[in-house]
Short mmCIF file of C-alpha atoms and ligand atoms in Angstrom, two decimals:
data_model
loop_
_atom_site.label_atom_id
_atom_site.label_comp_id
_atom_site.label_asym_id
_atom_site.label_seq_id
_atom_site.Cartn_x
_atom_site.Cartn_y
_atom_site.Cartn_z
CA UNK A 1 -134.88 -46.61 52.87
CA UNK A 2 -134.99 -48.98 49.92
CA UNK A 3 -135.24 -52.61 50.97
CA UNK A 4 -134.92 -55.81 48.97
CA UNK A 5 -136.12 -59.25 50.06
CA UNK A 6 -134.38 -62.19 48.41
CA UNK A 7 -136.52 -65.25 47.68
CA UNK A 8 -139.80 -66.21 46.04
CA UNK A 9 -141.89 -68.15 48.54
CA UNK A 10 -144.74 -67.50 50.93
CA UNK A 11 -142.13 -66.54 53.52
CA UNK A 12 -140.84 -63.74 51.32
CA UNK A 13 -144.35 -62.48 50.51
CA UNK A 14 -145.08 -62.38 54.25
CA UNK A 15 -141.82 -60.46 54.90
CA UNK A 16 -142.75 -57.96 52.17
CA UNK A 17 -146.24 -57.57 53.70
CA UNK A 18 -144.69 -56.78 57.10
CA UNK A 19 -142.00 -54.46 55.69
CA UNK A 20 -144.69 -52.47 53.88
CA UNK A 21 -146.09 -51.44 57.28
CA UNK A 22 -142.85 -49.70 58.24
CA UNK A 23 -142.68 -45.92 58.11
CA UNK A 24 -138.95 -46.28 57.35
CA UNK A 25 -139.63 -47.93 53.99
CA UNK A 26 -139.23 -45.95 50.79
CA UNK A 27 -139.19 -48.58 48.03
CA UNK A 28 -139.58 -52.32 48.38
CA UNK A 29 -138.08 -54.88 45.99
CA UNK A 30 -138.29 -58.66 45.89
CA UNK A 31 -135.74 -60.80 44.08
CA UNK A 32 -137.06 -62.74 42.14
CA UNK A 33 -140.45 -62.71 43.96
CA UNK A 34 -143.78 -64.13 42.82
CA UNK A 35 -147.17 -62.84 41.65
CA UNK A 36 -148.04 -61.91 45.24
CA UNK A 37 -144.92 -59.87 45.94
CA UNK A 38 -145.47 -58.15 42.59
CA UNK A 39 -148.66 -56.61 44.02
CA UNK A 40 -146.83 -54.89 46.89
CA UNK A 41 -143.22 -54.53 45.71
CA UNK A 42 -141.15 -54.41 42.55
CA UNK A 43 -139.98 -57.85 41.47
CA UNK A 44 -136.43 -58.08 40.18
CA UNK A 45 -136.47 -61.20 38.11
CA UNK A 46 -132.94 -62.60 38.23
CA UNK A 47 -131.23 -65.83 39.21
CA UNK A 48 -130.35 -65.34 42.88
CA UNK A 49 -127.61 -67.96 42.77
CA UNK A 50 -125.65 -65.51 40.61
CA UNK A 51 -124.33 -63.19 43.34
CA UNK A 52 -122.69 -60.78 40.87
CA UNK A 53 -126.07 -60.24 39.21
CA UNK A 54 -127.71 -59.77 42.60
CA UNK A 55 -125.11 -57.11 43.43
CA UNK A 56 -125.66 -55.33 40.08
CA UNK A 57 -129.38 -55.05 40.76
CA UNK A 58 -128.78 -53.81 44.31
CA UNK A 59 -126.54 -51.03 43.00
CA UNK A 60 -128.88 -50.19 40.12
CA UNK A 61 -131.86 -49.72 42.45
CA UNK A 62 -129.90 -48.07 45.28
CA UNK A 63 -130.98 -50.64 47.79
CA UNK A 64 -130.01 -49.82 51.37
CA UNK A 65 -130.88 -53.09 53.06
CA UNK A 66 -131.04 -56.68 51.81
CA UNK A 67 -132.99 -59.36 53.69
CA UNK A 68 -132.24 -62.95 52.67
CA UNK A 69 -135.18 -65.37 53.00
CA UNK A 70 -134.00 -68.87 51.94
CA UNK A 71 -131.17 -71.02 53.22
CA UNK A 72 -129.37 -71.87 49.96
CA UNK A 73 -127.90 -68.41 49.25
CA UNK A 74 -127.00 -68.07 52.95
CA UNK A 75 -125.17 -71.41 53.00
CA UNK A 76 -123.39 -70.38 49.78
CA UNK A 77 -122.15 -67.18 51.39
CA UNK A 78 -124.31 -64.40 49.96
CA UNK A 79 -123.90 -62.40 53.19
CA UNK A 80 -120.06 -62.52 53.03
CA UNK A 81 -120.18 -61.63 49.32
CA UNK A 82 -122.42 -58.58 49.80
CA UNK A 83 -120.72 -57.42 53.00
CA UNK A 84 -117.41 -57.40 51.13
CA UNK A 85 -119.03 -54.99 48.72
CA UNK A 86 -120.26 -52.81 51.61
CA UNK A 87 -123.92 -53.73 51.18
CA UNK A 88 -126.02 -53.91 54.33
CA UNK A 89 -127.43 -57.38 54.53
CA UNK A 90 -129.40 -59.36 57.09
CA UNK A 91 -128.64 -63.03 57.72
CA UNK A 92 -125.83 -65.26 59.01
CA UNK A 93 -122.52 -65.41 57.15
CA UNK A 94 -121.22 -68.56 55.50
CA UNK A 95 -119.40 -69.89 58.55
CA UNK A 96 -122.41 -69.40 60.81
CA UNK A 97 -124.75 -70.80 58.17
CA UNK A 98 -123.13 -74.19 58.65
CA UNK A 99 -125.61 -74.64 61.49
CA UNK A 100 -128.11 -75.58 58.78
CA UNK A 101 -125.71 -76.33 55.93
CA UNK A 102 -124.01 -79.21 57.73
CA UNK A 103 -125.84 -81.48 60.16
CA UNK A 104 -122.48 -82.84 61.34
CA UNK A 105 -121.28 -79.32 62.19
CA UNK A 106 -124.50 -78.73 64.10
CA UNK A 107 -124.31 -82.04 66.00
CA UNK A 108 -120.64 -81.48 66.89
CA UNK A 109 -121.55 -78.04 68.20
CA UNK A 110 -124.32 -79.57 70.37
CA UNK A 111 -121.89 -82.11 71.74
CA UNK A 112 -119.21 -79.56 72.48
CA UNK A 113 -121.53 -77.23 74.38
CA UNK A 114 -123.77 -79.91 75.98
CA UNK A 115 -126.91 -78.88 74.13
CA UNK A 116 -129.62 -81.56 74.51
CA UNK A 117 -130.07 -83.33 71.18
CA UNK A 118 -130.41 -86.89 69.84
CA UNK A 119 -127.45 -89.26 70.23
CA UNK A 120 -125.66 -89.57 66.87
CA UNK A 121 -122.76 -91.08 65.00
CA UNK A 122 -121.16 -90.25 61.68
CA UNK A 123 -120.44 -93.36 59.57
CA UNK A 124 -118.09 -93.47 56.60
CA UNK A 125 -118.73 -96.95 55.18
CA UNK A 126 -121.35 -99.68 55.16
CA UNK A 127 -119.18 -101.85 57.43
CA UNK A 128 -118.95 -98.99 59.92
CA UNK A 129 -122.72 -98.45 59.62
CA UNK A 130 -123.43 -102.13 60.36
CA UNK A 131 -121.27 -101.98 63.49
CA UNK A 132 -122.71 -98.64 64.65
CA UNK A 133 -126.32 -99.77 64.15
CA UNK A 134 -125.78 -102.41 66.83
CA UNK A 135 -125.82 -99.56 69.36
CA UNK A 136 -129.08 -98.04 68.10
CA UNK A 137 -132.70 -99.08 68.70
CA UNK A 138 -135.28 -99.01 65.93
CA UNK A 139 -136.69 -96.79 64.56
CA UNK A 140 -133.44 -95.29 63.32
CA UNK A 141 -132.99 -91.83 61.90
CA UNK A 142 -130.65 -91.52 58.90
CA UNK A 143 -129.53 -88.09 57.76
CA UNK A 144 -127.54 -86.73 54.88
CA UNK A 145 -125.11 -84.04 56.06
CA UNK A 146 -125.90 -81.26 53.58
CA UNK A 147 -128.97 -79.35 52.39
CA UNK A 148 -131.46 -81.71 50.77
CA UNK A 149 -134.72 -79.73 50.47
CA UNK A 150 -136.35 -81.73 53.26
CA UNK A 151 -135.51 -85.08 51.66
CA UNK A 152 -132.28 -85.77 53.52
CA UNK A 153 -133.86 -87.38 56.59
CA UNK A 154 -135.47 -90.81 56.79
CA UNK A 155 -136.97 -92.55 59.78
CA UNK A 156 -136.27 -96.24 59.28
CA UNK A 157 -138.39 -98.92 60.96
CA UNK A 158 -135.69 -101.57 60.42
CA UNK A 159 -131.89 -101.69 60.36
CA UNK A 160 -132.03 -103.11 56.81
CA UNK A 161 -133.90 -100.03 55.60
CA UNK A 162 -131.41 -97.82 57.45
CA UNK A 163 -128.50 -99.58 55.70
CA UNK A 164 -130.18 -99.15 52.33
CA UNK A 165 -130.63 -95.40 52.91
CA UNK A 166 -127.06 -95.04 54.21
CA UNK A 167 -125.78 -96.78 51.08
CA UNK A 168 -127.71 -94.32 48.93
CA UNK A 169 -126.24 -91.29 50.69
CA UNK A 170 -122.67 -92.66 50.72
CA UNK A 171 -122.89 -93.31 47.00
CA UNK A 172 -123.80 -89.71 46.28
CA UNK A 173 -127.63 -89.64 46.16
CA UNK A 174 -127.50 -86.03 47.37
CA UNK A 175 -125.27 -83.69 45.44
CA UNK A 176 -124.62 -81.47 48.48
CA UNK A 177 -122.84 -84.13 50.58
CA UNK A 178 -122.12 -87.85 50.76
CA UNK A 179 -121.51 -87.73 54.49
CA UNK A 180 -124.11 -89.45 56.64
CA UNK A 181 -125.17 -89.66 60.27
CA UNK A 182 -127.20 -92.17 62.21
CA UNK A 183 -129.32 -90.69 64.93
CA UNK A 184 -131.41 -91.83 67.87
CA UNK A 185 -135.17 -91.43 67.31
CA UNK A 186 -136.71 -88.80 69.59
CA UNK A 187 -140.27 -89.18 70.86
CA UNK A 188 -142.58 -86.28 71.62
CA UNK A 189 -144.30 -83.34 69.96
CA UNK A 190 -142.47 -81.05 67.55
CA UNK A 191 -142.44 -77.28 67.85
CA UNK A 192 -140.44 -74.41 66.41
CA UNK A 193 -138.83 -71.65 68.41
CA UNK A 194 -137.51 -68.56 66.65
CA UNK A 195 -135.08 -65.97 67.90
CA UNK A 196 -133.40 -63.04 66.24
CA UNK A 197 -129.87 -62.53 67.53
CA UNK A 198 -127.19 -59.91 67.01
CA UNK A 199 -124.50 -62.40 67.98
CA UNK A 200 -124.62 -61.59 71.70
CA UNK A 201 -128.17 -60.80 72.69
CA UNK A 202 -131.39 -62.16 71.28
CA UNK A 203 -135.13 -61.65 71.20
CA UNK A 204 -137.74 -64.32 70.93
CA UNK A 205 -139.43 -63.87 67.56
CA UNK A 206 -142.30 -66.27 68.03
CA UNK A 207 -143.22 -69.89 68.42
CA UNK A 208 -145.10 -72.04 65.94
CA UNK A 209 -146.01 -75.58 65.06
CA UNK A 210 -146.15 -76.79 61.51
CA UNK A 211 -147.57 -79.78 59.69
CA UNK A 212 -144.99 -81.42 57.46
CA UNK A 213 -147.02 -84.31 56.04
CA UNK A 214 -149.06 -83.97 52.87
CA UNK A 215 -152.16 -85.78 54.15
CA UNK A 216 -154.76 -85.12 56.82
CA UNK A 217 -154.09 -86.65 60.25
CA UNK A 218 -150.40 -86.05 59.51
CA UNK A 219 -150.10 -88.95 57.07
CA UNK A 220 -148.26 -89.44 53.78
CA UNK A 221 -145.08 -87.95 52.43
CA UNK A 222 -143.07 -85.17 54.05
CA UNK A 223 -143.35 -81.74 52.45
CA UNK A 224 -141.86 -78.31 53.07
CA UNK A 225 -144.88 -77.69 55.33
CA UNK A 226 -148.63 -77.78 54.66
CA UNK A 227 -149.69 -75.35 57.36
CA UNK A 228 -148.68 -73.82 60.65
CA UNK A 229 -150.04 -71.98 63.64
CA UNK A 230 -148.67 -69.59 66.22
CA UNK A 231 -148.20 -69.53 69.13
CA UNK A 232 -147.24 -73.12 69.87
CA UNK A 233 -149.34 -74.39 72.75
CA UNK A 234 -146.74 -76.81 74.08
CA UNK A 235 -144.10 -74.14 74.66
CA UNK A 236 -145.24 -72.83 78.04
CA UNK A 237 -143.06 -70.68 80.34
CA UNK A 238 -141.11 -73.53 82.01
CA UNK A 239 -140.40 -75.20 78.65
CA UNK A 240 -139.39 -71.85 77.18
CA UNK A 241 -136.91 -71.25 79.99
CA UNK A 242 -135.30 -74.60 79.27
CA UNK A 243 -135.16 -73.84 75.54
CA UNK A 244 -133.42 -70.54 76.25
CA UNK A 245 -131.04 -71.76 78.95
CA UNK A 246 -130.13 -75.15 77.55
CA UNK A 247 -130.33 -74.57 73.81
CA UNK A 248 -130.45 -70.97 72.55
CA UNK A 249 -127.98 -69.26 74.86
CA UNK A 250 -125.34 -72.01 74.69
CA UNK A 251 -125.65 -71.93 70.89
CA UNK A 252 -125.18 -68.19 70.56
CA UNK A 253 -122.25 -68.22 73.00
CA UNK A 254 -120.83 -71.44 71.54
CA UNK A 255 -120.92 -70.17 67.98
CA UNK A 256 -119.05 -67.03 69.04
CA UNK A 257 -116.43 -69.20 70.78
CA UNK A 258 -116.04 -71.25 67.61
CA UNK A 259 -115.35 -68.06 65.68
CA UNK A 260 -118.70 -68.27 63.86
CA UNK A 261 -120.61 -65.40 65.47
CA UNK A 262 -124.25 -65.95 64.57
CA UNK A 263 -126.32 -62.97 63.44
CA UNK A 264 -129.83 -63.28 62.05
CA UNK A 265 -132.83 -65.51 62.54
CA UNK A 266 -132.14 -68.70 64.41
CA UNK A 267 -134.90 -71.27 64.09
CA UNK A 268 -134.75 -74.21 66.45
CA UNK A 269 -136.69 -77.33 65.44
CA UNK A 270 -137.46 -79.01 68.76
CA UNK A 271 -138.88 -82.24 70.08
CA UNK A 272 -140.64 -81.77 73.39
CA UNK A 273 -141.28 -84.81 75.52
CA UNK A 274 -142.71 -84.49 79.03
CA UNK A 275 -141.71 -80.84 79.20
CA UNK A 276 -138.10 -81.55 78.15
CA UNK A 277 -136.98 -79.91 74.90
CA UNK A 278 -134.34 -81.44 72.67
CA UNK A 279 -132.92 -79.87 69.54
CA UNK A 280 -133.70 -81.75 66.30
CA UNK A 281 -132.19 -79.25 63.93
CA UNK A 282 -131.30 -75.65 63.39
CA UNK A 283 -132.43 -73.55 60.48
CA UNK A 284 -130.71 -70.29 59.74
CA UNK A 285 -133.74 -68.36 58.49
CA UNK A 286 -137.47 -68.08 59.02
CA UNK A 287 -139.51 -71.22 58.43
CA UNK A 288 -141.85 -71.37 55.49
CA UNK A 289 -144.85 -71.40 56.25
CA UNK A 290 -144.07 -70.46 59.89
CA UNK A 291 -142.93 -66.97 58.87
CA UNK A 292 -146.40 -66.26 57.48
CA UNK A 293 -148.07 -66.71 60.89
CA UNK A 294 -145.33 -64.82 62.72
CA UNK A 295 -145.48 -61.78 60.43
CA UNK A 296 -149.24 -61.45 60.92
CA UNK A 297 -148.79 -61.47 64.71
CA UNK A 298 -145.67 -59.30 65.08
CA UNK A 299 -146.54 -55.74 66.08
CA UNK A 300 -143.06 -54.20 66.13
CA UNK A 301 -141.42 -52.52 63.17
CA UNK A 302 -139.47 -55.14 61.21
CA UNK A 303 -137.00 -52.67 59.67
CA UNK A 304 -136.06 -51.28 63.11
CA UNK A 305 -135.62 -54.77 64.45
CA UNK A 306 -133.37 -55.85 61.59
CA UNK A 307 -131.33 -52.65 61.69
CA UNK A 308 -130.69 -53.07 65.42
CA UNK A 309 -129.69 -56.68 64.83
CA UNK A 310 -127.18 -55.77 62.12
CA UNK A 311 -125.76 -52.97 64.30
CA UNK A 312 -125.59 -55.29 67.34
CA UNK A 313 -127.73 -52.92 69.35
CA UNK A 314 -130.25 -55.23 70.92
CA UNK A 315 -131.76 -54.06 74.20
CA UNK A 316 -133.72 -56.24 76.61
CA UNK A 317 -137.18 -55.15 75.50
CA UNK A 318 -139.40 -57.97 74.38
CA UNK A 319 -141.17 -57.77 71.05
CA UNK A 320 -144.86 -56.96 70.89
CA UNK A 321 -147.27 -59.58 69.55
CA UNK A 322 -150.93 -59.62 68.70
CA UNK A 323 -152.86 -61.54 71.34
CA UNK A 324 -154.78 -63.33 68.63
CA UNK A 325 -153.37 -66.63 67.40
CA UNK A 326 -152.76 -67.13 63.72
CA UNK A 327 -153.05 -70.03 61.30
CA UNK A 328 -151.82 -70.52 57.75
CA UNK A 329 -153.04 -73.24 55.41
CA UNK A 330 -150.92 -74.08 52.40
CA UNK A 331 -152.70 -74.76 49.12
CA UNK A 332 -150.52 -76.94 46.90
CA UNK A 333 -150.72 -78.25 43.35
CA UNK A 334 -152.42 -81.66 43.40
CA UNK A 335 -149.69 -84.31 43.29
CA UNK A 336 -147.13 -82.34 45.35
CA UNK A 337 -144.59 -83.34 46.76
CA UNK A 338 -144.29 -85.75 43.84
CA UNK A 339 -145.40 -85.00 40.29
CA UNK A 340 -147.70 -82.07 39.69
CA UNK A 341 -148.75 -79.81 36.84
CA UNK A 342 -147.94 -76.12 36.73
CA UNK A 343 -149.47 -73.12 34.98
CA UNK A 344 -153.07 -73.64 36.01
CA UNK A 345 -154.96 -70.36 36.16
CA UNK A 346 -155.99 -69.19 39.63
CA UNK A 347 -159.19 -67.12 39.72
CA UNK A 348 -161.18 -65.33 42.36
CA UNK A 349 -158.25 -64.45 44.60
CA UNK A 350 -159.32 -62.10 47.42
CA UNK A 351 -157.83 -58.61 47.48
CA UNK A 352 -155.66 -58.95 50.61
CA UNK A 353 -157.11 -55.75 52.08
CA UNK A 354 -157.22 -56.77 55.72
CA UNK A 355 -154.15 -56.78 57.95
CA UNK A 356 -155.32 -59.87 59.83
CA UNK A 357 -156.05 -62.02 56.79
CA UNK A 358 -153.80 -62.48 53.80
CA UNK A 359 -153.40 -64.90 50.94
CA UNK A 360 -149.62 -65.05 50.71
CA UNK A 361 -148.33 -66.36 47.39
CA UNK A 362 -145.58 -68.93 46.97
CA UNK A 363 -145.37 -70.69 43.58
CA UNK A 364 -147.37 -68.21 41.48
CA UNK A 365 -146.63 -66.22 38.37
CA UNK A 366 -148.44 -63.38 36.63
CA UNK A 367 -148.87 -63.45 32.86
CA UNK A 368 -151.07 -61.07 30.86
CA UNK A 369 -152.75 -59.87 34.06
CA UNK A 370 -153.72 -63.43 34.98
CA UNK A 371 -152.26 -65.45 37.84
CA UNK A 372 -151.08 -69.03 37.38
CA UNK A 373 -149.72 -71.74 39.66
CA UNK A 374 -145.99 -72.15 39.22
CA UNK A 375 -144.81 -74.62 41.85
CA UNK A 376 -145.67 -77.26 44.44
CA UNK A 377 -146.76 -75.02 47.27
CA UNK A 378 -148.78 -72.21 45.73
CA UNK A 379 -150.81 -70.15 48.23
CA UNK A 380 -150.90 -69.64 51.99
CA UNK A 381 -154.23 -68.63 53.45
CA UNK A 382 -153.18 -66.85 56.64
CA UNK A 383 -155.65 -65.57 59.23
CA UNK A 384 -155.28 -64.19 62.74
CA UNK A 385 -158.47 -64.14 64.85
CA UNK A 386 -159.66 -64.50 68.44
CA UNK A 387 -159.13 -68.26 68.49
CA UNK A 388 -157.59 -70.88 66.26
CA UNK A 389 -160.86 -72.52 65.27
CA UNK A 390 -162.35 -69.24 64.03
CA UNK A 391 -159.10 -68.41 62.25
CA UNK A 392 -158.91 -71.83 60.58
CA UNK A 393 -162.57 -71.67 59.46
CA UNK A 394 -161.88 -68.31 57.86
CA UNK A 395 -158.63 -69.49 56.23
CA UNK A 396 -160.49 -72.48 54.75
CA UNK A 397 -163.33 -70.28 53.60
CA UNK A 398 -160.87 -68.04 51.71
CA UNK A 399 -159.33 -71.06 49.98
CA UNK A 400 -162.70 -72.69 49.22
CA UNK A 401 -163.68 -69.60 47.22
CA UNK A 402 -160.57 -69.58 45.07
CA UNK A 403 -161.07 -71.24 41.68
CA UNK A 404 -158.13 -73.29 40.54
CA UNK A 405 -158.28 -76.68 38.88
CA UNK A 406 -155.54 -78.44 40.85
CA UNK A 407 -155.81 -76.96 44.31
CA UNK A 408 -155.18 -79.25 47.26
CA UNK A 409 -155.08 -78.39 50.96
CA UNK A 410 -155.55 -79.99 54.32
CA UNK A 411 -158.64 -79.06 56.34
CA UNK A 412 -157.18 -80.24 59.65
CA UNK A 413 -154.30 -77.80 60.22
CA UNK A 414 -153.82 -77.20 63.97
CA UNK A 415 -155.82 -80.29 64.92
CA UNK A 416 -153.68 -80.79 68.02
CA UNK A 417 -154.59 -77.32 69.24
CA UNK A 418 -158.32 -77.58 68.33
CA UNK A 419 -159.55 -80.61 70.14
P1 AMP B 1 -134.92 -82.18 59.53
O1 AMP B 1 -134.70 -82.17 58.06
O2 AMP B 1 -133.71 -82.37 60.36
O3 AMP B 1 -135.84 -81.06 59.93
O4 AMP B 1 -135.84 -83.44 59.84
C1 AMP B 1 -137.08 -83.56 59.22
C2 AMP B 1 -138.04 -84.17 60.17
O5 AMP B 1 -137.60 -85.48 60.54
C3 AMP B 1 -138.19 -83.44 61.50
O6 AMP B 1 -139.08 -82.38 61.43
C4 AMP B 1 -138.68 -84.55 62.40
O7 AMP B 1 -140.06 -84.76 62.18
C5 AMP B 1 -137.96 -85.75 61.87
N1 AMP B 1 -136.74 -86.02 62.65
C6 AMP B 1 -135.48 -85.60 62.40
N2 AMP B 1 -134.63 -86.04 63.32
C7 AMP B 1 -135.36 -86.78 64.19
C8 AMP B 1 -135.05 -87.53 65.37
N3 AMP B 1 -133.80 -87.65 65.83
N4 AMP B 1 -136.07 -88.15 66.00
C9 AMP B 1 -137.34 -88.08 65.54
N5 AMP B 1 -137.69 -87.41 64.44
C10 AMP B 1 -136.71 -86.77 63.76
N1 LIG B 2 -141.42 -75.40 57.48
C1 LIG B 2 -140.15 -75.94 57.65
C2 LIG B 2 -139.02 -75.15 57.16
O1 LIG B 2 -139.15 -74.03 56.73
O2 LIG B 2 -137.91 -75.65 57.22
#
């Protein structure tokens, strides 16, 4: 069958890499893709926010299955749009996508179905915020309701700083929403738990931990993620059982009860403290860069898995995973997540010939047979080996050899797991 992946990040390159291994695949497309996806698929360079254009391309290339990578088109209803036109598409519909698209929707759902999560309150004015803050201890978490590319959450050491951030959100700092919530600060270690669900049943599709901060020792500004590893070491069997029983199952059942049946990848961002998981947030798609480590470890056929999900035909079999752990290190343009320069030539890229080690591309572009940086996060050096230390050494070695004027990456990814 002909398959098209929508998106242009490292996540989408990793999905393309995994789809290429399927015997069911005839032709692979990526919309709009990057220089990495161009090597293994056909890039369709269009604006993916224009759903009519997306549909035109799907018809033109006789695409049988569409897989949506990023959250923005999902929240804007690309699945509903394409399903209306009888296109087979993988991902949650617009109603279900509110789990990521609206933090207030997600928190209300947690409350309704008793899913463990931080205490929260929506506030509609500064006066209300001042009153509400009396019931919260510092540090205080302030969140904008809508999508904000990772910038919608601040952890405030003082109530004054919280009020300042609340003011900003109420006055329209984020175009997606001016609704705001105040949340209790959760202590513990963060981990990600991924399932794929057909709306009734689900399969675990890996665990991972990522590093959100730009600097080594997890310091500096928050980013989309500077590296990740899988599996997560803090999600052992007892913790996993709690995640499933207290968080995942009630969510899948709860969403169905709310009339928002959830189909697709469900990514739970968790805080785990003393073996007790609490839900920080839901994402409605694979994480980036977490997807990169999961796709290198997954041994099942991704097309089969997605087809069975769409057709609501999940059985109880667990997915097969490589025993070897996997690490990905993100190489970014120096200056990211603030100001950085683009269009720096990248030389000496390895050939991506081995299944257990891949340089997945994110912000890259090919011009005149040369490859240039074209974004903040640019490459993901992803390696699966017998242990995390060996894998990380190899991933660093691959990046060290790449010549590119502005490359920046952390050398300490998975430090918690490599003591
Ligand atoms: P989010 O955009 O919801 O993923 O939040 C971004 C990051 O903020 C999370 O990965 C956590 O590190 C942190 N965070 C969000 N909510 C809380 C909370 N209630 N307590 C502690 N940290 C939080
Ligand atoms: N790596 C975090 C995310 O994809 O949301």
